[in-house]
PDB file of C-alpha atoms and ligand atoms in Angstrom:
ATOM      1  CA  MET D   1    -223.770 119.513 -42.851  1.00 97.00           C
ATOM      2  CA  LYS D   2    -224.398 116.665 -45.702  1.00 98.00           C
ATOM      3  CA  PHE D   3    -222.743 114.114 -47.336  1.00 98.00           C
ATOM      4  CA  GLU D   4    -223.222 112.112 -50.689  1.00 98.00           C
ATOM      5  CA  THR D   5    -221.552 108.517 -51.247  1.00 98.00           C
ATOM      6  CA  VAL D   6    -219.559 107.841 -54.446  1.00 98.00           C
ATOM      7  CA  VAL D   7    -218.645 104.348 -54.654  1.00 98.00           C
ATOM      8  CA  VAL D   8    -215.541 104.133 -56.276  1.00 98.00           C
ATOM      9  CA  GLY D   9    -213.326 100.963 -58.091  1.00 95.00           C
ATOM     10  CA  ALA D  10    -212.809  97.557 -58.088  1.00 92.00           C
ATOM     11  CA  LEU D  11    -212.543  97.366 -54.001  1.00 94.00           C
ATOM     12  CA  GLU D  12    -215.946  99.468 -54.286  1.00 97.00           C
ATOM     13  CA  THR D  13    -214.546 101.896 -51.581  1.00 98.00           C
ATOM     14  CA  ASN D  14    -216.751 104.466 -50.267  1.00 98.00           C
ATOM     15  CA  CYS D  15    -216.188 108.104 -51.263  1.00 98.00           C
ATOM     16  CA  TYR D  16    -217.642 110.730 -49.358  1.00 99.00           C
ATOM     17  CA  LEU D  17    -218.324 114.612 -50.279  1.00 98.00           C
ATOM     18  CA  VAL D  18    -219.178 115.864 -47.276  1.00 98.00           C
ATOM     19  CA  PHE D  19    -220.605 119.703 -47.630  1.00 98.00           C
ATOM     20  CA  CYS D  20    -221.876 122.709 -45.942  1.00 98.00           C
ATOM     21  CA  GLU D  21    -225.243 123.018 -47.181  1.00 97.00           C
ATOM     22  CA  GLU D  22    -225.561 127.056 -47.038  1.00 98.00           C
ATOM     23  CA  THR D  23    -221.978 127.385 -49.048  1.00 98.00           C
ATOM     24  CA  ARG D  24    -221.625 124.432 -50.779  1.00 98.00           C
ATOM     25  CA  GLU D  25    -217.859 124.035 -49.416  1.00 98.00           C
ATOM     26  CA  CYS D  26    -216.950 120.405 -49.400  1.00 98.00           C
ATOM     27  CA  VAL D  27    -214.231 118.102 -48.479  1.00 98.00           C
ATOM     28  CA  ILE D  28    -213.418 115.154 -50.756  1.00 98.00           C
ATOM     29  CA  VAL D  29    -213.259 112.144 -48.403  1.00 99.00           C
ATOM     30  CA  ASP D  30    -210.530 108.846 -49.297  1.00 98.00           C
ATOM     31  CA  PRO D  31    -210.672 109.502 -53.225  1.00 98.00           C
ATOM     32  CA  GLY D  32    -209.945 105.957 -54.061  1.00 97.00           C
ATOM     33  CA  ALA D  33    -210.604 105.469 -58.173  1.00 96.00           C
ATOM     34  CA  GLU D  34    -212.904 106.831 -60.518  1.00 97.00           C
ATOM     35  CA  PRO D  35    -211.959 110.459 -60.293  1.00 98.00           C
ATOM     36  CA  GLU D  36    -214.656 110.946 -63.435  1.00 98.00           C
ATOM     37  CA  LYS D  37    -216.740 109.677 -61.550  1.00 98.00           C
ATOM     38  CA  ILE D  38    -216.415 111.873 -58.690  1.00 98.00           C
ATOM     39  CA  PHE D  39    -216.215 115.172 -60.961  1.00 98.00           C
ATOM     40  CA  ARG D  40    -219.801 114.476 -62.340  1.00 98.00           C
ATOM     41  CA  SER D  41    -221.104 113.959 -58.795  1.00 98.00           C
ATOM     42  CA  ILE D  42    -219.229 117.073 -57.565  1.00 98.00           C
ATOM     43  CA  GLY D  43    -220.581 118.658 -60.666  1.00 98.00           C
ATOM     44  CA  GLU D  44    -224.428 117.411 -59.840  1.00 98.00           C
ATOM     45  CA  LYS D  45    -224.475 118.827 -56.451  1.00 98.00           C
ATOM     46  CA  ASN D  46    -223.045 121.939 -57.406  1.00 98.00           C
ATOM     47  CA  LEU D  47    -220.033 121.538 -54.531  1.00 98.00           C
ATOM     48  CA  LYS D  48    -217.093 123.445 -54.385  1.00 98.00           C
ATOM     49  CA  PRO D  49    -214.452 121.211 -52.848  1.00 98.00           C
ATOM     50  CA  THR D  50    -212.000 123.106 -50.484  1.00 98.00           C
ATOM     51  CA  ILE D  51    -210.095 120.071 -48.900  1.00 98.00           C
ATOM     52  CA  LEU D  52    -209.012 116.369 -49.456  1.00 98.00           C
ATOM     53  CA  ALA D  53    -208.780 113.995 -46.788  1.00 98.00           C
ATOM     54  CA  ASN D  54    -207.530 110.618 -46.565  1.00 98.00           C
ATOM     55  CA  THR D  55    -208.832 108.165 -43.543  1.00 98.00           C
ATOM     56  CA  HIS D  56    -205.513 106.022 -44.077  1.00 98.00           C
ATOM     57  CA  GLY D  57    -203.418 105.613 -46.596  1.00 97.00           C
ATOM     58  CA  HIS D  58    -204.039 102.264 -48.719  1.00 95.00           C
ATOM     59  CA  VAL D  59    -204.189 102.676 -52.090  1.00 94.00           C
ATOM     60  CA  ASP D  60    -207.808 102.031 -52.349  1.00 95.00           C
ATOM     61  CA  HIS D  61    -208.788 105.181 -50.526  1.00 97.00           C
ATOM     62  CA  VAL D  62    -206.170 107.309 -51.793  1.00 97.00           C
ATOM     63  CA  GLY D  63    -205.784 106.318 -55.342  1.00 96.00           C
ATOM     64  CA  ALA D  64    -207.143 109.251 -57.353  1.00 97.00           C
ATOM     65  CA  ASN D  65    -205.697 111.742 -55.126  1.00 98.00           C
ATOM     66  CA  LYS D  66    -203.697 113.179 -57.899  1.00 97.00           C
ATOM     67  CA  ASP D  67    -206.602 113.248 -60.233  1.00 98.00           C
ATOM     68  CA  ILE D  68    -208.035 115.492 -57.657  1.00 98.00           C
ATOM     69  CA  LYS D  69    -205.466 117.851 -56.422  1.00 98.00           C
ATOM     70  CA  ASP D  70    -204.685 118.488 -60.212  1.00 98.00           C
ATOM     71  CA  LYS D  71    -208.291 119.634 -61.166  1.00 98.00           C
ATOM     72  CA  PHE D  72    -208.920 121.823 -57.764  1.00 98.00           C
ATOM     73  CA  ASP D  73    -205.803 122.483 -56.084  1.00 98.00           C
ATOM     74  CA  ILE D  74    -206.779 121.795 -52.680  1.00 98.00           C
ATOM     75  CA  PRO D  75    -204.574 120.431 -49.594  1.00 98.00           C
ATOM     76  CA  LEU D  76    -204.263 116.780 -48.972  1.00 98.00           C
ATOM     77  CA  CYS D  77    -204.697 116.061 -45.209  1.00 98.00           C
ATOM     78  CA  ILE D  78    -203.915 112.416 -43.869  1.00 98.00           C
ATOM     79  CA  HIS D  79    -202.389 111.470 -40.604  1.00 98.00           C
ATOM     80  CA  ALA D  80    -198.934 111.409 -40.347  1.00 98.00           C
ATOM     81  CA  ALA D  81    -198.439 108.015 -39.451  1.00 98.00           C
ATOM     82  CA  ASP D  82    -199.919 106.979 -42.745  1.00 97.00           C
ATOM     83  CA  SER D  83    -197.658 109.670 -44.873  1.00 96.00           C
ATOM     84  CA  SER D  84    -194.915 107.394 -46.040  1.00 94.00           C
ATOM     85  CA  LEU D  85    -197.626 104.935 -47.169  1.00 93.00           C
ATOM     86  CA  LEU D  86    -198.643 107.202 -49.840  1.00 91.00           C
ATOM     87  CA  ASP D  87    -194.899 106.887 -51.438  1.00 87.00           C
ATOM     88  CA  ASN D  88    -195.715 103.165 -51.394  1.00 80.00           C
ATOM     89  CA  ILE D  89    -199.186 102.807 -53.234  1.00 73.00           C
ATOM     90  CA  LEU D  90    -197.779 101.853 -57.048  1.00 70.00           C
ATOM     91  CA  ALA D  91    -195.983  99.099 -55.605  1.00 69.00           C
ATOM     92  CA  SER D  92    -198.413  96.760 -54.791  1.00 73.00           C
ATOM     93  CA  ALA D  93    -200.084  95.030 -57.509  1.00 76.00           C
ATOM     94  CA  MET D  94    -203.738  96.279 -56.326  1.00 77.00           C
ATOM     95  CA  GLY D  95    -202.639 100.108 -57.173  1.00 79.00           C
ATOM     96  CA  PHE D  96    -202.088  98.749 -60.979  1.00 77.00           C
ATOM     97  CA  PHE D  97    -205.395  96.870 -61.070  1.00 78.00           C
ATOM     98  CA  ILE D  98    -207.688  99.725 -60.079  1.00 79.00           C
ATOM     99  CA  GLY D  99    -205.599 102.293 -61.732  1.00 83.00           C
ATOM    100  CA  ALA D 100    -204.134 104.341 -59.187  1.00 88.00           C
ATOM    101  CA  LYS D 101    -202.050 107.146 -59.884  1.00 89.00           C
ATOM    102  CA  LYS D 102    -198.582 108.156 -57.598  1.00 91.00           C
ATOM    103  CA  SER D 103    -200.494 110.374 -54.970  1.00 95.00           C
ATOM    104  CA  PRO D 104    -198.879 113.721 -54.220  1.00 96.00           C
ATOM    105  CA  LYS D 105    -197.329 114.918 -50.801  1.00 96.00           C
ATOM    106  CA  PRO D 106    -199.588 116.049 -47.842  1.00 98.00           C
ATOM    107  CA  ASP D 107    -200.118 119.606 -47.311  1.00 98.00           C
ATOM    108  CA  ARG D 108    -201.619 118.881 -43.771  1.00 98.00           C
ATOM    109  CA  PHE D 109    -200.970 116.373 -41.255  1.00 98.00           C
ATOM    110  CA  LEU D 110    -204.263 115.295 -39.121  1.00 98.00           C
ATOM    111  CA  ASP D 111    -204.238 114.532 -35.848  1.00 97.00           C
ATOM    112  CA  GLU D 112    -206.531 113.349 -33.017  1.00 97.00           C
ATOM    113  CA  GLY D 113    -208.862 116.523 -31.517  1.00 96.00           C
ATOM    114  CA  GLU D 114    -208.161 118.819 -34.633  1.00 97.00           C
ATOM    115  CA  SER D 115    -210.650 119.881 -37.238  1.00 98.00           C
ATOM    116  CA  ILE D 116    -211.273 119.722 -41.028  1.00 98.00           C
ATOM    117  CA  HIS D 117    -213.523 123.091 -41.832  1.00 98.00           C
ATOM    118  CA  PHE D 118    -215.115 123.559 -44.710  1.00 98.00           C
ATOM    119  CA  GLY D 119    -218.022 126.705 -45.198  1.00 97.00           C
ATOM    120  CA  LYS D 120    -219.822 126.758 -41.905  1.00 98.00           C
ATOM    121  CA  SER D 121    -218.992 123.137 -40.929  1.00 97.00           C
ATOM    122  CA  PHE D 122    -216.536 120.913 -39.713  1.00 98.00           C
ATOM    123  CA  LEU D 123    -215.450 117.277 -39.263  1.00 98.00           C
ATOM    124  CA  GLU D 124    -213.735 116.515 -36.113  1.00 98.00           C
ATOM    125  CA  VAL D 125    -210.758 114.085 -36.333  1.00 98.00           C
ATOM    126  CA  LEU D 126    -210.496 111.124 -34.315  1.00 98.00           C
ATOM    127  CA  HIS D 127    -206.847 108.818 -34.141  1.00 98.00           C
ATOM    128  CA  THR D 128    -208.311 105.213 -34.616  1.00 98.00           C
ATOM    129  CA  PRO D 129    -204.743 102.825 -35.569  1.00 98.00           C
ATOM    130  CA  GLY D 130    -205.159  99.403 -35.785  1.00 98.00           C
ATOM    131  CA  HIS D 131    -206.177  98.942 -39.130  1.00 98.00           C
ATOM    132  CA  SER D 132    -202.765 101.565 -40.043  1.00 98.00           C
ATOM    133  CA  PRO D 133    -200.553 103.241 -37.932  1.00 98.00           C
ATOM    134  CA  GLY D 134    -202.436 106.527 -38.976  1.00 98.00           C
ATOM    135  CA  SER D 135    -205.801 105.389 -39.655  1.00 98.00           C
ATOM    136  CA  ILE D 136    -208.160 108.412 -38.612  1.00 98.00           C
ATOM    137  CA  SER D 137    -211.736 108.688 -38.150  1.00 98.00           C
ATOM    138  CA  LEU D 138    -214.096 111.400 -39.142  1.00 98.00           C
ATOM    139  CA  ILE D 139    -217.017 113.212 -36.923  1.00 98.00           C
ATOM    140  CA  GLY D 140    -220.002 115.039 -38.421  1.00 98.00           C
ATOM    141  CA  ASP D 141    -223.161 116.388 -37.478  1.00 97.00           C
ATOM    142  CA  GLY D 142    -224.740 112.751 -36.168  1.00 98.00           C
ATOM    143  CA  PHE D 143    -222.258 110.625 -38.365  1.00 98.00           C
ATOM    144  CA  LEU D 144    -219.146 108.952 -38.342  1.00 98.00           C
ATOM    145  CA  LEU D 145    -216.530 108.006 -41.377  1.00 98.00           C
ATOM    146  CA  SER D 146    -214.907 105.001 -40.077  1.00 98.00           C
ATOM    147  CA  GLY D 147    -212.464 104.512 -42.826  1.00 98.00           C
ATOM    148  CA  ASP D 148    -211.430 100.957 -42.542  1.00 98.00           C
ATOM    149  CA  VAL D 149    -211.379 100.556 -38.911  1.00 98.00           C
ATOM    150  CA  LEU D 150    -215.335  99.806 -38.652  1.00 98.00           C
ATOM    151  CA  PHE D 151    -217.955  98.150 -40.953  1.00 98.00           C
ATOM    152  CA  CYS D 152    -221.545  97.205 -41.039  1.00 98.00           C
ATOM    153  CA  GLY D 153    -220.662  93.729 -38.720  1.00 98.00           C
ATOM    154  CA  GLY D 154    -216.632  93.241 -39.338  1.00 98.00           C
ATOM    155  CA  VAL D 155    -213.827  95.300 -38.687  1.00 98.00           C
ATOM    156  CA  GLY D 156    -210.584  96.395 -40.703  1.00 98.00           C
ATOM    157  CA  ARG D 157    -208.086  93.726 -41.423  1.00 97.00           C
ATOM    158  CA  THR D 158    -204.739  93.907 -39.135  1.00 97.00           C
ATOM    159  CA  ASP D 159    -202.452  91.530 -41.508  1.00 96.00           C
ATOM    160  CA  LEU D 160    -201.367  94.632 -43.494  1.00 92.00           C
ATOM    161  CA  PRO D 161    -197.569  96.307 -42.447  1.00 90.00           C
ATOM    162  CA  GLY D 162    -198.334  98.398 -39.141  1.00 95.00           C
ATOM    163  CA  GLY D 163    -201.413  96.931 -38.422  1.00 97.00           C
ATOM    164  CA  SER D 164    -202.685  95.576 -34.715  1.00 98.00           C
ATOM    165  CA  TRP D 165    -205.666  94.158 -33.687  1.00 98.00           C
ATOM    166  CA  ASP D 166    -205.076  95.250 -30.208  1.00 98.00           C
ATOM    167  CA  GLN D 167    -204.995  98.604 -31.287  1.00 98.00           C
ATOM    168  CA  LEU D 168    -207.819  98.365 -33.478  1.00 98.00           C
ATOM    169  CA  GLU D 169    -210.194  96.555 -30.872  1.00 98.00           C
ATOM    170  CA  ASN D 170    -208.885  99.827 -28.400  1.00 98.00           C
ATOM    171  CA  SER D 171    -209.767 102.327 -30.863  1.00 98.00           C
ATOM    172  CA  ILE D 172    -212.826 100.557 -31.804  1.00 98.00           C
ATOM    173  CA  LYS D 173    -214.120 100.631 -28.126  1.00 98.00           C
ATOM    174  CA  GLU D 174    -212.860 103.489 -26.521  1.00 98.00           C
ATOM    175  CA  LYS D 175    -213.059 106.226 -29.408  1.00 98.00           C
ATOM    176  CA  ILE D 176    -215.928 104.677 -31.628  1.00 98.00           C
ATOM    177  CA  PHE D 177    -218.218 102.978 -29.221  1.00 98.00           C
ATOM    178  CA  VAL D 178    -218.234 105.955 -27.112  1.00 98.00           C
ATOM    179  CA  LEU D 179    -220.134 108.294 -29.306  1.00 98.00           C
ATOM    180  CA  PRO D 180    -223.827 108.170 -28.721  1.00 98.00           C
ATOM    181  CA  ASP D 181    -225.515 104.678 -29.876  1.00 98.00           C
ATOM    182  CA  GLU D 182    -227.792 106.588 -32.825  1.00 98.00           C
ATOM    183  CA  THR D 183    -224.444 108.131 -34.394  1.00 98.00           C
ATOM    184  CA  LEU D 184    -224.464 106.515 -38.137  1.00 98.00           C
ATOM    185  CA  VAL D 185    -221.499 105.205 -38.915  1.00 98.00           C
ATOM    186  CA  LEU D 186    -220.236 105.443 -42.471  1.00 98.00           C
ATOM    187  CA  PRO D 187    -217.415 103.278 -43.384  1.00 98.00           C
ATOM    188  CA  GLY D 188    -214.765 102.936 -46.093  1.00 98.00           C
ATOM    189  CA  HIS D 189    -216.472 100.092 -47.685  1.00 98.00           C
ATOM    190  CA  GLY D 190    -219.967  98.788 -47.487  1.00 98.00           C
ATOM    191  CA  PRO D 191    -223.284  99.602 -46.178  1.00 98.00           C
ATOM    192  CA  SER D 192    -223.678 101.999 -43.255  1.00 98.00           C
ATOM    193  CA  THR D 193    -224.637 101.272 -40.173  1.00 98.00           C
ATOM    194  CA  SER D 194    -224.949 102.734 -36.284  1.00 98.00           C
ATOM    195  CA  VAL D 195    -222.952 102.680 -33.468  1.00 98.00           C
ATOM    196  CA  GLY D 196    -225.230 101.107 -31.062  1.00 98.00           C
ATOM    197  CA  GLN D 197    -225.930  98.351 -33.385  1.00 98.00           C
ATOM    198  CA  GLU D 198    -222.284  97.373 -33.793  1.00 98.00           C
ATOM    199  CA  LYS D 199    -222.499  97.428 -30.086  1.00 98.00           C
ATOM    200  CA  ASN D 200    -224.902  94.957 -30.147  1.00 97.00           C
ATOM    201  CA  SER D 201    -224.074  93.106 -32.605  1.00 97.00           C
ATOM    202  CA  ASN D 202    -220.701  93.069 -33.907  1.00 98.00           C
ATOM    203  CA  PRO D 203    -219.187  89.543 -33.833  1.00 97.00           C
ATOM    204  CA  PHE D 204    -215.757  90.925 -33.794  1.00 97.00           C
ATOM    205  CA  VAL D 205    -215.728  93.604 -30.993  1.00 97.00           C
ATOM    206  CA  ARG D 206    -217.096  92.580 -27.782  1.00 89.00           C
ATOM    207  CA  TRP D 207    -219.065  95.578 -25.833  1.00 87.00           C
TER     208      TRP D 207
HETATM  209 FE1  FE2 P 301    -207.558  99.775 -45.344  1.00 62.85          FE
END
């Protein structure tokens, strides 16, 4: 299992293409904007998208869902608690600003313990609420896609609708900090980090 990062849009969202090296089948995670840039990366790597997943329903992570779905006709997956956010993305000024399109309805809901399969690989779902009620993190081969839950030296904001500091702190401590220290953390924005590094130095969550 390998991944490719495509940084998209004004908020520099990390869209991840996680793929099976053998079959080239891939999951597209958080296509927030700039669909052409994502298509280019898929073409260059010779990938075959089979599934589309959102770590949560905020506009900067879902703004190109429609373009992806139109081009590849693959199932869209998100946690049920964030699916209503998909209906509201155009209501925000930010949605307009980054050129987001109205998202299609999800085809499948993801919850804790489920897996997303592509080729001979799979990602495992953790429900990590706090930044939004339906935020998920995805465990891959030695890495974790943490969405907007945990960043390098930071954590997700909790002041948006449905956000909760207590939930965010619990998610990070009980679901993420229990993973092996060497686990590479790939956040929804900014540089990668590791579980060990954040346990030792993240100023927002004491371990
Ligand atoms: Fe977010």
